């Protein structure tokens, strides 16, 4: 069911073989990898930054993101365009990433697993289909039993865009970590929506992006 999506992203140099010749469909996706890929399906070639990118993104938007990070310009671009957001501090003034690392200012937490609703939100933001502004003062038109008020607008738009599927019991399991196979289906739909090939994106190996498995190197 996900073969055509993998094939499409592979042929457009958004996915490539990491040398193992394996796709690893049931592996989860780290946040750093996901942001990199979300920017790529928005027609932006961020792995090889332009001179404008280099001049614009001189300061890291996250306390835990170094400029030497291989995806620095992708993540900086995503933060600038509000595709990705930082984690907010808790009532103790700290943020704990899933690996136990704690920060006293807004971190990126690149190794956090990407949840279903986070994935949908980032893809919808990069396609300009939804935003924080649109998310305010919504009337609830459909019943979704397991999303918070904050995520409700993203959930509805994700269903409308066919990247989220409402279960028969009106749930989405929004906090569940998505797998690679689920992501490529979502990403391929957004890639088609963005019409990146028609927008003139250069399909070169320099712009290719790999998703590594849980046993591979984290980006």
JSON list of C-alpha atoms in Angstrom, two decimals:
[
{"chain": "A", "resi": 1, "resn": "UNK", "atom": "CA", "xyz": [0.00, 0.00, 0.00]},
{"chain": "A", "resi": 2, "resn": "UNK", "atom": "CA", "xyz": [2.94, 2.40, 0.40]},
{"chain": "A", "resi": 3, "resn": "UNK", "atom": "CA", "xyz": [5.10, 1.21, -2.51]},
{"chain": "A", "resi": 4, "resn": "UNK", "atom": "CA", "xyz": [4.02, 3.90, -4.97]},
{"chain": "A", "resi": 5, "resn": "UNK", "atom": "CA", "xyz": [4.67, 6.60, -2.36]},
{"chain": "A", "resi": 6, "resn": "UNK", "atom": "CA", "xyz": [8.17, 5.29, -1.68]},
{"chain": "A", "resi": 7, "resn": "UNK", "atom": "CA", "xyz": [8.81, 5.03, -5.42]},
{"chain": "A", "resi": 8, "resn": "UNK", "atom": "CA", "xyz": [7.65, 8.61, -6.03]},
{"chain": "A", "resi": 9, "resn": "UNK", "atom": "CA", "xyz": [9.79, 10.12, -3.27]},
{"chain": "A", "resi": 10, "resn": "UNK", "atom": "CA", "xyz": [12.77, 8.00, -4.30]},
{"chain": "A", "resi": 11, "resn": "UNK", "atom": "CA", "xyz": [12.57, 9.06, -7.93]},
{"chain": "A", "resi": 12, "resn": "UNK", "atom": "CA", "xyz": [12.39, 12.70, -6.84]},
{"chain": "A", "resi": 13, "resn": "UNK", "atom": "CA", "xyz": [15.50, 12.29, -4.65]},
{"chain": "A", "resi": 14, "resn": "UNK", "atom": "CA", "xyz": [13.66, 12.87, -1.40]},
{"chain": "A", "resi": 15, "resn": "UNK", "atom": "CA", "xyz": [14.42, 9.33, -0.26]},
{"chain": "A", "resi": 16, "resn": "UNK", "atom": "CA", "xyz": [17.46, 7.35, -1.22]},
{"chain": "A", "resi": 17, "resn": "UNK", "atom": "CA", "xyz": [19.07, 4.03, -0.39]},
{"chain": "A", "resi": 18, "resn": "UNK", "atom": "CA", "xyz": [21.34, 4.32, 2.65]},
{"chain": "A", "resi": 19, "resn": "UNK", "atom": "CA", "xyz": [23.34, 1.32, 1.44]},
{"chain": "A", "resi": 20, "resn": "UNK", "atom": "CA", "xyz": [21.29, -1.34, 3.23]},
{"chain": "A", "resi": 21, "resn": "UNK", "atom": "CA", "xyz": [18.76, -1.69, 0.37]},
{"chain": "A", "resi": 22, "resn": "UNK", "atom": "CA", "xyz": [16.07, -1.68, 3.08]},
{"chain": "A", "resi": 23, "resn": "UNK", "atom": "CA", "xyz": [13.18, 0.71, 3.60]},
{"chain": "A", "resi": 24, "resn": "UNK", "atom": "CA", "xyz": [12.41, -0.37, 7.21]},
{"chain": "A", "resi": 25, "resn": "UNK", "atom": "CA", "xyz": [8.70, 0.49, 7.00]},
{"chain": "A", "resi": 26, "resn": "UNK", "atom": "CA", "xyz": [7.91, -0.12, 10.67]},
{"chain": "A", "resi": 27, "resn": "UNK", "atom": "CA", "xyz": [10.69, 2.05, 12.12]},
{"chain": "A", "resi": 28, "resn": "UNK", "atom": "CA", "xyz": [9.66, 5.32, 13.72]},
{"chain": "A", "resi": 29, "resn": "UNK", "atom": "CA", "xyz": [11.02, 8.67, 12.53]},
{"chain": "A", "resi": 30, "resn": "UNK", "atom": "CA", "xyz": [13.12, 11.03, 14.62]},
{"chain": "A", "resi": 31, "resn": "UNK", "atom": "CA", "xyz": [12.08, 14.68, 14.67]},
{"chain": "A", "resi": 32, "resn": "UNK", "atom": "CA", "xyz": [15.28, 15.86, 12.98]},
{"chain": "A", "resi": 33, "resn": "UNK", "atom": "CA", "xyz": [14.74, 13.51, 10.06]},
{"chain": "A", "resi": 34, "resn": "UNK", "atom": "CA", "xyz": [11.09, 14.43, 9.76]},
{"chain": "A", "resi": 35, "resn": "UNK", "atom": "CA", "xyz": [11.67, 18.18, 9.58]},
{"chain": "A", "resi": 36, "resn": "UNK", "atom": "CA", "xyz": [14.34, 17.69, 6.94]},
{"chain": "A", "resi": 37, "resn": "UNK", "atom": "CA", "xyz": [11.94, 15.66, 4.83]},
{"chain": "A", "resi": 38, "resn": "UNK", "atom": "CA", "xyz": [8.98, 17.97, 5.39]},
{"chain": "A", "resi": 39, "resn": "UNK", "atom": "CA", "xyz": [10.97, 20.90, 4.05]},
{"chain": "A", "resi": 40, "resn": "UNK", "atom": "CA", "xyz": [12.06, 18.82, 1.07]},
{"chain": "A", "resi": 41, "resn": "UNK", "atom": "CA", "xyz": [8.50, 18.01, -0.01]},
{"chain": "A", "resi": 42, "resn": "UNK", "atom": "CA", "xyz": [7.75, 21.75, 0.13]},
{"chain": "A", "resi": 43, "resn": "UNK", "atom": "CA", "xyz": [10.01, 22.23, -2.92]},
{"chain": "A", "resi": 44, "resn": "UNK", "atom": "CA", "xyz": [12.79, 23.80, -0.85]},
{"chain": "A", "resi": 45, "resn": "UNK", "atom": "CA", "xyz": [16.31, 22.43, -1.42]},
{"chain": "A", "resi": 46, "resn": "UNK", "atom": "CA", "xyz": [17.77, 23.05, 2.02]},
{"chain": "A", "resi": 47, "resn": "UNK", "atom": "CA", "xyz": [20.54, 20.46, 2.19]},
{"chain": "A", "resi": 48, "resn": "UNK", "atom": "CA", "xyz": [22.62, 22.55, -0.19]},
{"chain": "A", "resi": 49, "resn": "UNK", "atom": "CA", "xyz": [21.78, 26.04, 1.12]},
{"chain": "A", "resi": 50, "resn": "UNK", "atom": "CA", "xyz": [21.81, 29.07, -1.13]},
{"chain": "A", "resi": 51, "resn": "UNK", "atom": "CA", "xyz": [23.98, 32.10, -0.35]},
{"chain": "A", "resi": 52, "resn": "UNK", "atom": "CA", "xyz": [20.78, 33.80, 0.82]},
{"chain": "A", "resi": 53, "resn": "UNK", "atom": "CA", "xyz": [20.11, 30.94, 3.27]},
{"chain": "A", "resi": 54, "resn": "UNK", "atom": "CA", "xyz": [23.66, 31.16, 4.62]},
{"chain": "A", "resi": 55, "resn": "UNK", "atom": "CA", "xyz": [23.36, 34.91, 5.10]},
{"chain": "A", "resi": 56, "resn": "UNK", "atom": "CA", "xyz": [19.89, 34.68, 6.65]},
{"chain": "A", "resi": 57, "resn": "UNK", "atom": "CA", "xyz": [20.36, 31.81, 9.10]},
{"chain": "A", "resi": 58, "resn": "UNK", "atom": "CA", "xyz": [23.42, 32.88, 11.04]},
{"chain": "A", "resi": 59, "resn": "UNK", "atom": "CA", "xyz": [22.00, 32.12, 14.50]},
{"chain": "A", "resi": 60, "resn": "UNK", "atom": "CA", "xyz": [20.51, 28.80, 15.55]},
{"chain": "A", "resi": 61, "resn": "UNK", "atom": "CA", "xyz": [16.79, 28.98, 16.38]},
{"chain": "A", "resi": 62, "resn": "UNK", "atom": "CA", "xyz": [17.12, 26.23, 18.99]},
{"chain": "A", "resi": 63, "resn": "UNK", "atom": "CA", "xyz": [19.40, 25.92, 21.99]},
{"chain": "A", "resi": 64, "resn": "UNK", "atom": "CA", "xyz": [20.28, 22.32, 21.09]},
{"chain": "A", "resi": 65, "resn": "UNK", "atom": "CA", "xyz": [20.85, 22.80, 17.33]},
{"chain": "A", "resi": 66, "resn": "UNK", "atom": "CA", "xyz": [24.46, 23.44, 16.30]},
{"chain": "A", "resi": 67, "resn": "UNK", "atom": "CA", "xyz": [25.34, 25.18, 13.05]},
{"chain": "A", "resi": 68, "resn": "UNK", "atom": "CA", "xyz": [27.51, 22.17, 12.20]},
{"chain": "A", "resi": 69, "resn": "UNK", "atom": "CA", "xyz": [24.41, 19.94, 12.14]},
{"chain": "A", "resi": 70, "resn": "UNK", "atom": "CA", "xyz": [24.02, 18.47, 8.62]},
{"chain": "A", "resi": 71, "resn": "UNK", "atom": "CA", "xyz": [20.38, 19.58, 8.49]},
{"chain": "A", "resi": 72, "resn": "UNK", "atom": "CA", "xyz": [20.94, 22.98, 10.15]},
{"chain": "A", "resi": 73, "resn": "UNK", "atom": "CA", "xyz": [19.62, 25.05, 7.24]},
{"chain": "A", "resi": 74, "resn": "UNK", "atom": "CA", "xyz": [16.59, 22.78, 6.79]},
{"chain": "A", "resi": 75, "resn": "UNK", "atom": "CA", "xyz": [15.63, 23.08, 10.44]},
{"chain": "A", "resi": 76, "resn": "UNK", "atom": "CA", "xyz": [16.41, 26.82, 10.57]},
{"chain": "A", "resi": 77, "resn": "UNK", "atom": "CA", "xyz": [14.25, 27.37, 7.48]},
{"chain": "A", "resi": 78, "resn": "UNK", "atom": "CA", "xyz": [11.44, 25.29, 9.01]},
{"chain": "A", "resi": 79, "resn": "UNK", "atom": "CA", "xyz": [11.60, 27.32, 12.22]},
{"chain": "A", "resi": 80, "resn": "UNK", "atom": "CA", "xyz": [11.63, 30.62, 10.30]},
{"chain": "A", "resi": 81, "resn": "UNK", "atom": "CA", "xyz": [8.58, 29.60, 8.25]},
{"chain": "A", "resi": 82, "resn": "UNK", "atom": "CA", "xyz": [6.87, 28.21, 11.36]},
{"chain": "A", "resi": 83, "resn": "UNK", "atom": "CA", "xyz": [6.73, 24.74, 9.87]},
{"chain": "A", "resi": 84, "resn": "UNK", "atom": "CA", "xyz": [8.26, 23.40, 13.07]},
{"chain": "A", "resi": 85, "resn": "UNK", "atom": "CA", "xyz": [7.93, 24.82, 16.55]},
{"chain": "A", "resi": 86, "resn": "UNK", "atom": "CA", "xyz": [9.89, 24.49, 19.76]},
{"chain": "A", "resi": 87, "resn": "UNK", "atom": "CA", "xyz": [8.82, 22.70, 22.89]},
{"chain": "A", "resi": 88, "resn": "UNK", "atom": "CA", "xyz": [7.45, 24.93, 25.63]},
{"chain": "A", "resi": 89, "resn": "UNK", "atom": "CA", "xyz": [8.69, 24.95, 29.21]},
{"chain": "A", "resi": 90, "resn": "UNK", "atom": "CA", "xyz": [6.74, 23.08, 31.87]},
{"chain": "A", "resi": 91, "resn": "UNK", "atom": "CA", "xyz": [5.68, 24.50, 35.23]},
{"chain": "A", "resi": 92, "resn": "UNK", "atom": "CA", "xyz": [9.16, 23.81, 36.62]},
{"chain": "A", "resi": 93, "resn": "UNK", "atom": "CA", "xyz": [10.81, 25.91, 33.91]},
{"chain": "A", "resi": 94, "resn": "UNK", "atom": "CA", "xyz": [12.29, 22.94, 32.09]},
{"chain": "A", "resi": 95, "resn": "UNK", "atom": "CA", "xyz": [11.78, 20.88, 28.93]},
{"chain": "A", "resi": 96, "resn": "UNK", "atom": "CA", "xyz": [12.69, 17.20, 28.90]},
{"chain": "A", "resi": 97, "resn": "UNK", "atom": "CA", "xyz": [13.41, 15.54, 25.55]},
{"chain": "A", "resi": 98, "resn": "UNK", "atom": "CA", "xyz": [12.46, 11.89, 25.16]},
{"chain": "A", "resi": 99, "resn": "UNK", "atom": "CA", "xyz": [16.09, 10.84, 25.67]},
{"chain": "A", "resi": 100, "resn": "UNK", "atom": "CA", "xyz": [16.07, 12.46, 29.11]},
{"chain": "A", "resi": 101, "resn": "UNK", "atom": "CA", "xyz": [18.04, 15.58, 28.15]},
{"chain": "A", "resi": 102, "resn": "UNK", "atom": "CA", "xyz": [16.69, 18.66, 29.94]},
{"chain": "A", "resi": 103, "resn": "UNK", "atom": "CA", "xyz": [16.78, 22.30, 28.89]},
{"chain": "A", "resi": 104, "resn": "UNK", "atom": "CA", "xyz": [15.77, 25.58, 30.50]},
{"chain": "A", "resi": 105, "resn": "UNK", "atom": "CA", "xyz": [15.07, 27.26, 27.16]},
{"chain": "A", "resi": 106, "resn": "UNK", "atom": "CA", "xyz": [13.15, 26.10, 24.09]},
{"chain": "A", "resi": 107, "resn": "UNK", "atom": "CA", "xyz": [14.86, 23.05, 22.51]},
{"chain": "A", "resi": 108, "resn": "UNK", "atom": "CA", "xyz": [14.32, 21.22, 19.25]},
{"chain": "A", "resi": 109, "resn": "UNK", "atom": "CA", "xyz": [14.82, 17.67, 20.65]},
{"chain": "A", "resi": 110, "resn": "UNK", "atom": "CA", "xyz": [15.94, 16.20, 17.32]},
{"chain": "A", "resi": 111, "resn": "UNK", "atom": "CA", "xyz": [15.77, 12.57, 18.50]},
{"chain": "A", "resi": 112, "resn": "UNK", "atom": "CA", "xyz": [12.19, 12.76, 19.76]},
{"chain": "A", "resi": 113, "resn": "UNK", "atom": "CA", "xyz": [9.89, 10.43, 17.86]},
{"chain": "A", "resi": 114, "resn": "UNK", "atom": "CA", "xyz": [7.43, 12.26, 15.64]},
{"chain": "A", "resi": 115, "resn": "UNK", "atom": "CA", "xyz": [3.80, 11.82, 16.61]},
{"chain": "A", "resi": 116, "resn": "UNK", "atom": "CA", "xyz": [0.99, 11.48, 14.10]},
{"chain": "A", "resi": 117, "resn": "UNK", "atom": "CA", "xyz": [-0.48, 14.91, 14.82]},
{"chain": "A", "resi": 118, "resn": "UNK", "atom": "CA", "xyz": [2.94, 16.61, 14.81]},
{"chain": "A", "resi": 119, "resn": "UNK", "atom": "CA", "xyz": [3.65, 15.05, 11.42]},
{"chain": "A", "resi": 120, "resn": "UNK", "atom": "CA", "xyz": [0.34, 16.24, 10.01]},
{"chain": "A", "resi": 121, "resn": "UNK", "atom": "CA", "xyz": [0.83, 19.74, 11.44]},
{"chain": "A", "resi": 122, "resn": "UNK", "atom": "CA", "xyz": [4.30, 20.17, 9.90]},
{"chain": "A", "resi": 123, "resn": "UNK", "atom": "CA", "xyz": [3.17, 18.95, 6.49]},
{"chain": "A", "resi": 124, "resn": "UNK", "atom": "CA", "xyz": [0.08, 21.17, 6.56]},
{"chain": "A", "resi": 125, "resn": "UNK", "atom": "CA", "xyz": [2.10, 24.22, 7.58]},
{"chain": "A", "resi": 126, "resn": "UNK", "atom": "CA", "xyz": [4.70, 23.75, 4.85]},
{"chain": "A", "resi": 127, "resn": "UNK", "atom": "CA", "xyz": [1.94, 23.47, 2.24]},
{"chain": "A", "resi": 128, "resn": "UNK", "atom": "CA", "xyz": [0.24, 26.61, 3.63]},
{"chain": "A", "resi": 129, "resn": "UNK", "atom": "CA", "xyz": [-2.92, 24.61, 4.24]},
{"chain": "A", "resi": 130, "resn": "UNK", "atom": "CA", "xyz": [-3.11, 25.46, 7.95]},
{"chain": "A", "resi": 131, "resn": "UNK", "atom": "CA", "xyz": [-1.48, 27.78, 10.45]},
{"chain": "A", "resi": 132, "resn": "UNK", "atom": "CA", "xyz": [-1.59, 28.93, 14.05]},
{"chain": "A", "resi": 133, "resn": "UNK", "atom": "CA", "xyz": [-3.76, 31.89, 12.99]},
{"chain": "A", "resi": 134, "resn": "UNK", "atom": "CA", "xyz": [-6.33, 29.65, 11.34]},
{"chain": "A", "resi": 135, "resn": "UNK", "atom": "CA", "xyz": [-6.27, 27.43, 14.40]},
{"chain": "A", "resi": 136, "resn": "UNK", "atom": "CA", "xyz": [-7.89, 30.05, 16.60]},
{"chain": "A", "resi": 137, "resn": "UNK", "atom": "CA", "xyz": [-11.60, 30.27, 17.52]},
{"chain": "A", "resi": 138, "resn": "UNK", "atom": "CA", "xyz": [-12.73, 27.22, 15.58]},
{"chain": "A", "resi": 139, "resn": "UNK", "atom": "CA", "xyz": [-16.21, 25.78, 15.59]},
{"chain": "A", "resi": 140, "resn": "UNK", "atom": "CA", "xyz": [-16.08, 22.02, 15.94]},
{"chain": "A", "resi": 141, "resn": "UNK", "atom": "CA", "xyz": [-17.74, 20.56, 12.85]},
{"chain": "A", "resi": 142, "resn": "UNK", "atom": "CA", "xyz": [-16.86, 16.90, 13.35]},
{"chain": "A", "resi": 143, "resn": "UNK", "atom": "CA", "xyz": [-16.30, 14.77, 16.41]},
{"chain": "A", "resi": 144, "resn": "UNK", "atom": "CA", "xyz": [-12.76, 13.66, 17.14]},
{"chain": "A", "resi": 145, "resn": "UNK", "atom": "CA", "xyz": [-12.63, 12.07, 20.56]},
{"chain": "A", "resi": 146, "resn": "UNK", "atom": "CA", "xyz": [-8.91, 12.05, 21.28]},
{"chain": "A", "resi": 147, "resn": "UNK", "atom": "CA", "xyz": [-7.48, 15.40, 20.15]},
{"chain": "A", "resi": 148, "resn": "UNK", "atom": "CA", "xyz": [-7.08, 18.48, 22.30]},
{"chain": "A", "resi": 149, "resn": "UNK", "atom": "CA", "xyz": [-8.62, 21.82, 21.43]},
{"chain": "A", "resi": 150, "resn": "UNK", "atom": "CA", "xyz": [-5.23, 23.02, 20.22]},
{"chain": "A", "resi": 151, "resn": "UNK", "atom": "CA", "xyz": [-4.77, 20.14, 17.75]},
{"chain": "A", "resi": 152, "resn": "UNK", "atom": "CA", "xyz": [-8.38, 20.00, 16.59]},
{"chain": "A", "resi": 153, "resn": "UNK", "atom": "CA", "xyz": [-7.97, 22.34, 13.59]},
{"chain": "A", "resi": 154, "resn": "UNK", "atom": "CA", "xyz": [-4.87, 20.50, 12.40]},
{"chain": "A", "resi": 155, "resn": "UNK", "atom": "CA", "xyz": [-6.69, 17.19, 12.77]},
{"chain": "A", "resi": 156, "resn": "UNK", "atom": "CA", "xyz": [-9.68, 18.31, 10.71]},
{"chain": "A", "resi": 157, "resn": "UNK", "atom": "CA", "xyz": [-7.53, 19.81, 7.96]},
{"chain": "A", "resi": 158, "resn": "UNK", "atom": "CA", "xyz": [-5.38, 16.66, 7.96]},
{"chain": "A", "resi": 159, "resn": "UNK", "atom": "CA", "xyz": [-8.48, 14.55, 7.40]},
{"chain": "A", "resi": 160, "resn": "UNK", "atom": "CA", "xyz": [-9.65, 16.88, 4.62]},
{"chain": "A", "resi": 161, "resn": "UNK", "atom": "CA", "xyz": [-6.22, 16.65, 2.97]},
{"chain": "A", "resi": 162, "resn": "UNK", "atom": "CA", "xyz": [-6.27, 12.83, 3.18]},
{"chain": "A", "resi": 163, "resn": "UNK", "atom": "CA", "xyz": [-3.12, 12.61, 5.27]},
{"chain": "A", "resi": 164, "resn": "UNK", "atom": "CA", "xyz": [-5.00, 11.56, 8.41]},
{"chain": "A", "resi": 165, "resn": "UNK", "atom": "CA", "xyz": [-7.71, 8.92, 8.66]},
{"chain": "A", "resi": 166, "resn": "UNK", "atom": "CA", "xyz": [-10.46, 9.09, 11.26]},
{"chain": "A", "resi": 167, "resn": "UNK", "atom": "CA", "xyz": [-11.14, 5.68, 12.77]},
{"chain": "A", "resi": 168, "resn": "UNK", "atom": "CA", "xyz": [-14.70, 4.29, 13.08]},
{"chain": "A", "resi": 169, "resn": "UNK", "atom": "CA", "xyz": [-14.74, 5.24, 16.76]},
{"chain": "A", "resi": 170, "resn": "UNK", "atom": "CA", "xyz": [-13.89, 8.86, 15.85]},
{"chain": "A", "resi": 171, "resn": "UNK", "atom": "CA", "xyz": [-10.28, 8.71, 17.06]},
{"chain": "A", "resi": 172, "resn": "UNK", "atom": "CA", "xyz": [-6.92, 9.43, 15.43]},
{"chain": "A", "resi": 173, "resn": "UNK", "atom": "CA", "xyz": [-4.41, 8.28, 18.09]},
{"chain": "A", "resi": 174, "resn": "UNK", "atom": "CA", "xyz": [-2.67, 11.65, 17.61]},
{"chain": "A", "resi": 175, "resn": "UNK", "atom": "CA", "xyz": [0.17, 11.04, 20.06]},
{"chain": "A", "resi": 176, "resn": "UNK", "atom": "CA", "xyz": [1.21, 7.71, 18.57]},
{"chain": "A", "resi": 177, "resn": "UNK", "atom": "CA", "xyz": [4.68, 7.76, 16.94]},
{"chain": "A", "resi": 178, "resn": "UNK", "atom": "CA", "xyz": [4.28, 7.40, 13.18]},
{"chain": "A", "resi": 179, "resn": "UNK", "atom": "CA", "xyz": [6.21, 4.84, 11.18]},
{"chain": "A", "resi": 180, "resn": "UNK", "atom": "CA", "xyz": [8.20, 5.35, 8.02]},
{"chain": "A", "resi": 181, "resn": "UNK", "atom": "CA", "xyz": [5.52, 3.75, 5.84]},
{"chain": "A", "resi": 182, "resn": "UNK", "atom": "CA", "xyz": [2.83, 6.04, 7.22]},
{"chain": "A", "resi": 183, "resn": "UNK", "atom": "CA", "xyz": [5.05, 9.06, 6.74]},
{"chain": "A", "resi": 184, "resn": "UNK", "atom": "CA", "xyz": [5.85, 8.39, 3.08]},
{"chain": "A", "resi": 185, "resn": "UNK", "atom": "CA", "xyz": [2.15, 8.13, 2.24]},
{"chain": "A", "resi": 186, "resn": "UNK", "atom": "CA", "xyz": [1.52, 11.48, 3.91]},
{"chain": "A", "resi": 187, "resn": "UNK", "atom": "CA", "xyz": [4.61, 13.10, 2.37]},
{"chain": "A", "resi": 188, "resn": "UNK", "atom": "CA", "xyz": [3.92, 11.84, -1.16]},
{"chain": "A", "resi": 189, "resn": "UNK", "atom": "CA", "xyz": [0.44, 13.35, -1.04]},
{"chain": "A", "resi": 190, "resn": "UNK", "atom": "CA", "xyz": [1.87, 16.70, 0.07]},
{"chain": "A", "resi": 191, "resn": "UNK", "atom": "CA", "xyz": [4.60, 16.50, -2.57]},
{"chain": "A", "resi": 192, "resn": "UNK", "atom": "CA", "xyz": [1.94, 16.04, -5.24]},
{"chain": "A", "resi": 193, "resn": "UNK", "atom": "CA", "xyz": [-0.09, 18.88, -3.75]},
{"chain": "A", "resi": 194, "resn": "UNK", "atom": "CA", "xyz": [2.93, 21.20, -3.81]},
{"chain": "A", "resi": 195, "resn": "UNK", "atom": "CA", "xyz": [3.67, 20.17, -7.42]},
{"chain": "A", "resi": 196, "resn": "UNK", "atom": "CA", "xyz": [7.39, 20.45, -6.77]},
{"chain": "A", "resi": 197, "resn": "UNK", "atom": "CA", "xyz": [8.36, 18.96, -10.12]},
{"chain": "A", "resi": 198, "resn": "UNK", "atom": "CA", "xyz": [6.38, 21.70, -11.89]},
{"chain": "A", "resi": 199, "resn": "UNK", "atom": "CA", "xyz": [7.89, 24.32, -9.59]},
{"chain": "A", "resi": 200, "resn": "UNK", "atom": "CA", "xyz": [11.31, 23.53, -11.00]},
{"chain": "A", "resi": 201, "resn": "UNK", "atom": "CA", "xyz": [12.94, 21.75, -8.08]},
{"chain": "A", "resi": 202, "resn": "UNK", "atom": "CA", "xyz": [16.27, 20.31, -9.15]},
{"chain": "A", "resi": 203, "resn": "UNK", "atom": "CA", "xyz": [16.25, 16.55, -8.84]},
{"chain": "A", "resi": 204, "resn": "UNK", "atom": "CA", "xyz": [19.93, 16.05, -8.17]},
{"chain": "A", "resi": 205, "resn": "UNK", "atom": "CA", "xyz": [21.68, 13.74, -5.78]},
{"chain": "A", "resi": 206, "resn": "UNK", "atom": "CA", "xyz": [22.93, 16.82, -3.93]},
{"chain": "A", "resi": 207, "resn": "UNK", "atom": "CA", "xyz": [19.38, 17.45, -2.77]},
{"chain": "A", "resi": 208, "resn": "UNK", "atom": "CA", "xyz": [18.66, 13.84, -1.84]},
{"chain": "A", "resi": 209, "resn": "UNK", "atom": "CA", "xyz": [17.64, 13.01, 1.69]},
{"chain": "A", "resi": 210, "resn": "UNK", "atom": "CA", "xyz": [17.86, 9.68, 3.50]},
{"chain": "A", "resi": 211, "resn": "UNK", "atom": "CA", "xyz": [15.71, 8.56, 6.37]},
{"chain": "A", "resi": 212, "resn": "UNK", "atom": "CA", "xyz": [17.82, 6.26, 8.50]},
{"chain": "A", "resi": 213, "resn": "UNK", "atom": "CA", "xyz": [16.44, 3.42, 10.60]},
{"chain": "A", "resi": 214, "resn": "UNK", "atom": "CA", "xyz": [16.42, 3.32, 14.38]},
{"chain": "A", "resi": 215, "resn": "UNK", "atom": "CA", "xyz": [19.70, 1.40, 14.23]},
{"chain": "A", "resi": 216, "resn": "UNK", "atom": "CA", "xyz": [21.28, 3.96, 11.89]},
{"chain": "A", "resi": 217, "resn": "UNK", "atom": "CA", "xyz": [22.81, 7.34, 12.57]},
{"chain": "A", "resi": 218, "resn": "UNK", "atom": "CA", "xyz": [20.52, 10.06, 13.78]},
{"chain": "A", "resi": 219, "resn": "UNK", "atom": "CA", "xyz": [20.62, 13.23, 11.74]}
]
